[in-house]
Coordinates of C-alpha atoms in Angstrom, one line a residue:
X1 CA -97.3 -153.1 47.5
X2 CA -97.4 -156.8 48.1
X3 CA -94.8 -158.5 49.7
X4 CA -92.6 -160.3 47.4
X5 CA -90.6 -163.4 48.1
X6 CA -87.2 -163.4 46.1
X7 CA -85.0 -166.3 46.0
X8 CA -81.7 -165.5 44.2
X9 CA -79.7 -168.6 42.8
X10 CA -76.7 -168.8 40.6
X11 CA -77.0 -165.1 40.0
X12 CA -80.7 -165.3 38.8
X13 CA -83.4 -164.1 40.7
X14 CA -86.7 -165.8 41.2
X15 CA -89.9 -164.3 42.4
X16 CA -91.7 -167.3 44.3
X17 CA -95.2 -167.7 43.1
X18 CA -97.2 -167.9 46.2
X19 CA -96.4 -166.2 49.5
X20 CA -96.0 -168.6 52.5
X21 CA -98.7 -168.1 55.3
X22 CA -96.2 -167.2 57.8
X23 CA -92.4 -167.2 58.0
X24 CA -90.1 -168.2 60.9
X25 CA -87.0 -166.3 62.0
X26 CA -84.7 -168.4 64.5
X27 CA -81.8 -166.1 66.2
X28 CA -80.0 -168.4 68.4
X29 CA -78.2 -167.0 71.2
X30 CA -74.6 -168.2 72.4
X31 CA -74.6 -166.7 75.5
X32 CA -73.5 -169.1 78.5
X33 CA -74.5 -169.4 82.1
X34 CA -72.1 -170.1 84.7
X35 CA -71.9 -170.4 88.9
X36 CA -70.0 -167.8 90.5
X37 CA -69.2 -168.1 94.3
X38 CA -71.2 -165.8 96.3
X39 CA -73.1 -164.5 93.0
X40 CA -74.7 -167.7 91.7
X41 CA -75.9 -168.1 88.3
X42 CA -74.6 -165.4 85.9
X43 CA -74.9 -164.9 82.1
X44 CA -71.8 -164.3 79.8
X45 CA -73.0 -162.7 76.8
X46 CA -71.7 -163.8 73.4
X47 CA -72.4 -163.0 69.7
X48 CA -75.4 -164.4 68.4
X49 CA -75.4 -167.5 66.2
X50 CA -76.2 -167.7 62.8
X51 CA -79.9 -166.8 61.6
X52 CA -82.2 -169.2 60.4
X53 CA -85.4 -168.6 58.2
X54 CA -88.2 -171.0 57.3
X55 CA -91.4 -171.4 55.6
X56 CA -93.9 -173.4 53.8
X57 CA -95.6 -172.7 50.6
X58 CA -96.3 -174.5 47.3
X59 CA -95.7 -174.4 43.4
X60 CA -99.0 -174.1 41.9
X61 CA -99.6 -175.7 38.5
X62 CA -102.2 -173.3 37.6
X63 CA -101.0 -169.7 38.0
X64 CA -104.4 -167.9 37.2
X65 CA -105.5 -167.7 40.9
X66 CA -105.5 -164.4 42.6
X67 CA -103.0 -166.0 45.2
X68 CA -100.4 -166.2 42.7
X69 CA -98.2 -163.2 42.5
X70 CA -98.6 -161.7 39.1
X71 CA -95.1 -160.9 38.5
X72 CA -93.8 -164.2 39.8
X73 CA -91.5 -166.2 37.7
X74 CA -93.5 -168.6 36.1
X75 CA -91.8 -172.2 36.0
X76 CA -93.5 -175.8 36.2
X77 CA -93.4 -176.9 39.8
X78 CA -91.0 -179.5 39.0
X79 CA -88.7 -176.9 37.4
X80 CA -88.8 -174.9 40.6
X81 CA -87.8 -177.9 42.7
X82 CA -85.1 -178.8 40.4
X83 CA -83.5 -175.1 40.6
X84 CA -83.5 -175.7 44.5
X85 CA -82.0 -179.1 44.6
X86 CA -79.5 -178.1 42.2
X87 CA -78.4 -175.0 44.2
X88 CA -78.1 -177.6 47.2
X89 CA -75.8 -179.8 45.0
X90 CA -73.7 -177.1 43.6
X91 CA -72.7 -176.5 47.4
X92 CA -73.4 -172.6 47.0
X93 CA -75.1 -170.3 48.8
X94 CA -78.4 -168.7 47.7
X95 CA -80.0 -165.2 48.8
X96 CA -83.3 -164.9 50.3
X97 CA -85.1 -161.4 50.0
X98 CA -88.5 -160.4 51.6
X99 CA -89.6 -157.0 50.5
X100 CA -91.2 -154.7 53.4
X101 CA -88.8 -156.5 55.6
X102 CA -85.6 -156.3 56.9
X103 CA -84.7 -159.8 55.5
X104 CA -81.9 -159.7 53.0
X105 CA -79.4 -162.5 53.4
X106 CA -77.1 -164.8 52.0
X107 CA -78.1 -168.3 53.2
X108 CA -77.5 -171.9 52.8
X109 CA -80.3 -174.3 52.1
X110 CA -80.3 -176.5 55.1
X111 CA -83.6 -178.2 54.3
X112 CA -86.0 -178.6 51.6
X113 CA -89.0 -181.1 51.6
X114 CA -91.4 -181.3 49.0
X115 CA -94.5 -183.4 48.1
X116 CA -97.1 -183.7 45.3
X117 CA -100.8 -182.9 45.8
X118 CA -102.8 -185.5 44.3
X119 CA -105.7 -183.5 43.4
X120 CA -104.0 -180.6 41.8
X121 CA -100.4 -181.8 41.1
X122 CA -99.0 -178.9 42.9
X123 CA -95.7 -179.2 44.6
X124 CA -96.2 -178.5 48.3
X125 CA -93.0 -177.6 50.0
X126 CA -90.9 -176.4 53.1
X127 CA -87.9 -174.9 53.2
X128 CA -85.1 -173.9 55.9
X129 CA -82.4 -171.4 55.2
X130 CA -79.6 -170.5 57.3
X131 CA -77.6 -167.4 57.3
X132 CA -74.2 -167.9 55.3
X133 CA -71.1 -165.9 56.1
X134 CA -68.6 -165.6 53.6
X135 CA -64.9 -166.8 54.6
X136 CA -61.9 -167.9 53.1
X137 CA -58.3 -169.0 54.1
X138 CA -55.6 -166.2 53.9
X139 CA -52.1 -167.1 53.3
X140 CA -49.9 -164.9 55.3
X141 CA -46.1 -164.9 54.4
X142 CA -43.9 -165.3 57.5
X143 CA -41.2 -162.7 57.0
X144 CA -38.9 -163.0 60.0
X145 CA -37.5 -159.6 60.7
X146 CA -33.7 -159.2 61.1
X147 CA -32.6 -158.7 64.6
X148 CA -31.6 -155.1 65.1
X149 CA -27.6 -154.8 65.4
X150 CA -26.1 -153.0 67.7
X151 CA -24.5 -149.7 66.3
X152 CA -21.0 -150.0 65.8
X153 CA -18.8 -148.4 68.2
X154 CA -17.1 -145.3 67.1
X155 CA -13.3 -146.2 66.4
X156 CA -11.2 -143.5 68.2
X157 CA -7.6 -143.3 67.2
X158 CA -5.5 -142.8 70.1
X159 CA -2.7 -140.0 69.6
X160 CA 0.7 -141.2 69.7
X161 CA 3.0 -139.6 72.2
X162 CA 6.7 -140.1 73.5
X163 CA 6.5 -142.5 76.0
X164 CA 3.4 -144.4 74.9
X165 CA 3.2 -148.2 74.5
X166 CA 2.7 -149.2 70.6
X167 CA 2.5 -152.2 68.5
X168 CA 5.1 -152.2 65.6
X169 CA 4.8 -153.8 62.0
X170 CA 7.5 -152.2 59.9
X171 CA 10.8 -151.7 58.9
X172 CA 13.2 -149.9 61.3
X173 CA 15.7 -147.4 59.8
X174 CA 18.6 -145.7 61.3
X175 CA 17.2 -142.2 60.8
X176 CA 13.8 -140.1 60.3
X177 CA 14.9 -140.1 56.5
X178 CA 14.9 -143.5 56.1
X179 CA 18.7 -144.3 55.8
X180 CA 20.0 -147.6 56.7
X181 CA 17.1 -149.7 56.4
X182 CA 17.2 -152.7 58.9
X183 CA 15.1 -155.4 60.5
X184 CA 11.4 -155.5 60.0
X185 CA 9.3 -155.5 63.4
X186 CA 6.4 -157.8 63.3
X187 CA 3.7 -157.3 66.2
X188 CA 6.3 -156.2 68.4
X189 CA 5.5 -154.4 71.4
X190 CA 7.8 -151.2 71.8
X191 CA 8.0 -147.9 73.3
X192 CA 8.2 -144.3 71.6
X193 CA 11.1 -142.4 72.5
X194 CA 11.3 -139.6 70.1
X195 CA 8.8 -138.0 67.7
X196 CA 9.5 -135.4 64.9
X197 CA 6.8 -133.3 65.5
X198 CA 7.2 -131.1 62.1
X199 CA 8.8 -133.6 59.8
X200 CA 10.2 -132.1 56.4
X201 CA 8.8 -133.9 53.3
X202 CA 11.2 -136.4 52.9
X203 CA 11.2 -137.4 56.6
X204 CA 9.0 -140.5 56.1
X205 CA 10.0 -142.2 59.6
X206 CA 9.2 -139.7 62.3
X207 CA 8.7 -142.3 65.2
X208 CA 11.6 -143.6 67.2
X209 CA 11.1 -146.7 69.0
X210 CA 12.8 -148.7 72.1
X211 CA 12.3 -151.9 73.6
X212 CA 10.1 -152.0 76.6
X213 CA 13.5 -152.0 78.6
X214 CA 14.6 -148.8 76.6
X215 CA 16.9 -150.7 74.2
X216 CA 17.6 -148.8 71.0
X217 CA 15.6 -150.1 67.9
X218 CA 15.1 -147.5 65.2
X219 CA 13.1 -145.3 63.3
X220 CA 9.9 -146.4 61.8
X221 CA 6.8 -144.7 59.8
X222 CA 3.5 -143.4 61.2
X223 CA 1.7 -146.3 59.7
X224 CA 4.1 -148.9 61.2
X225 CA 2.9 -148.0 64.9
X226 CA -0.5 -148.5 66.6
X227 CA -1.0 -147.6 70.5
X228 CA -2.1 -150.1 72.7

C-alpha cells in the first residue's frame, strides 16, 4: 500500500496529491550542560521540545500522471494554497498524518512557501509543521478552609458542699421553705453553712449561706448559688 499524506484542516481531511521525495523530522532536546567542580561538564536531561516536520512537494495542474495519488483530494493548485493559508489565518492547529509511519500529530503551520512553475503552472511548495499541544487556562476557586476550632472543654459542675465558697445571685429567705423573703444578693461571695440534703417538695431554698466572716445571711435556692 502506498504511503499517503493526510492534512486535516478544519475538520476536513485532504490527501495530498503528490508525495514529497523526503520528509525531515526534527526533535529538539532541552538538555543542558553545566560545569561541576571535580566532575567537569555534565548533562542535565530534560523533556524534549516540540517536534517539527518539514517537506517539499507540489500541487499539479494535470492529475493524470502516475506520480499523482489516485485517491488524492483533487483541487486546483491555487485552491490548495488558499486552504493552507486560511488555516494559518484562522490560528487553529491542523493534523498531519503519514500512513505506514508513526507520524500522526496535531501541529501548527510554522512556515509555508510556494511558487508557480512557469512551464506547467504547478504550484511548488515547502511546508514546516510544528507539534501543537493543547492547553487552556483553568480557573480554580480559592476556598479558604476554616481553621479547626479547639473542642470546647467539658463543663464540670462542682458539687456544692458545706463550707465551700459560692457566688450568690438570688433572694435570701428566713428558712428553707421560703418564709420571710428578704434582700436579694447580687454576685455576692458567700460561704455555704448548711445544706438540706433531702429537702421536702416545698423546701425550695435548701442552701444556707453566710458572709466570708461567718455572718448570718439566709436561705437561697439551688439555682442562686455557683461554686467558685
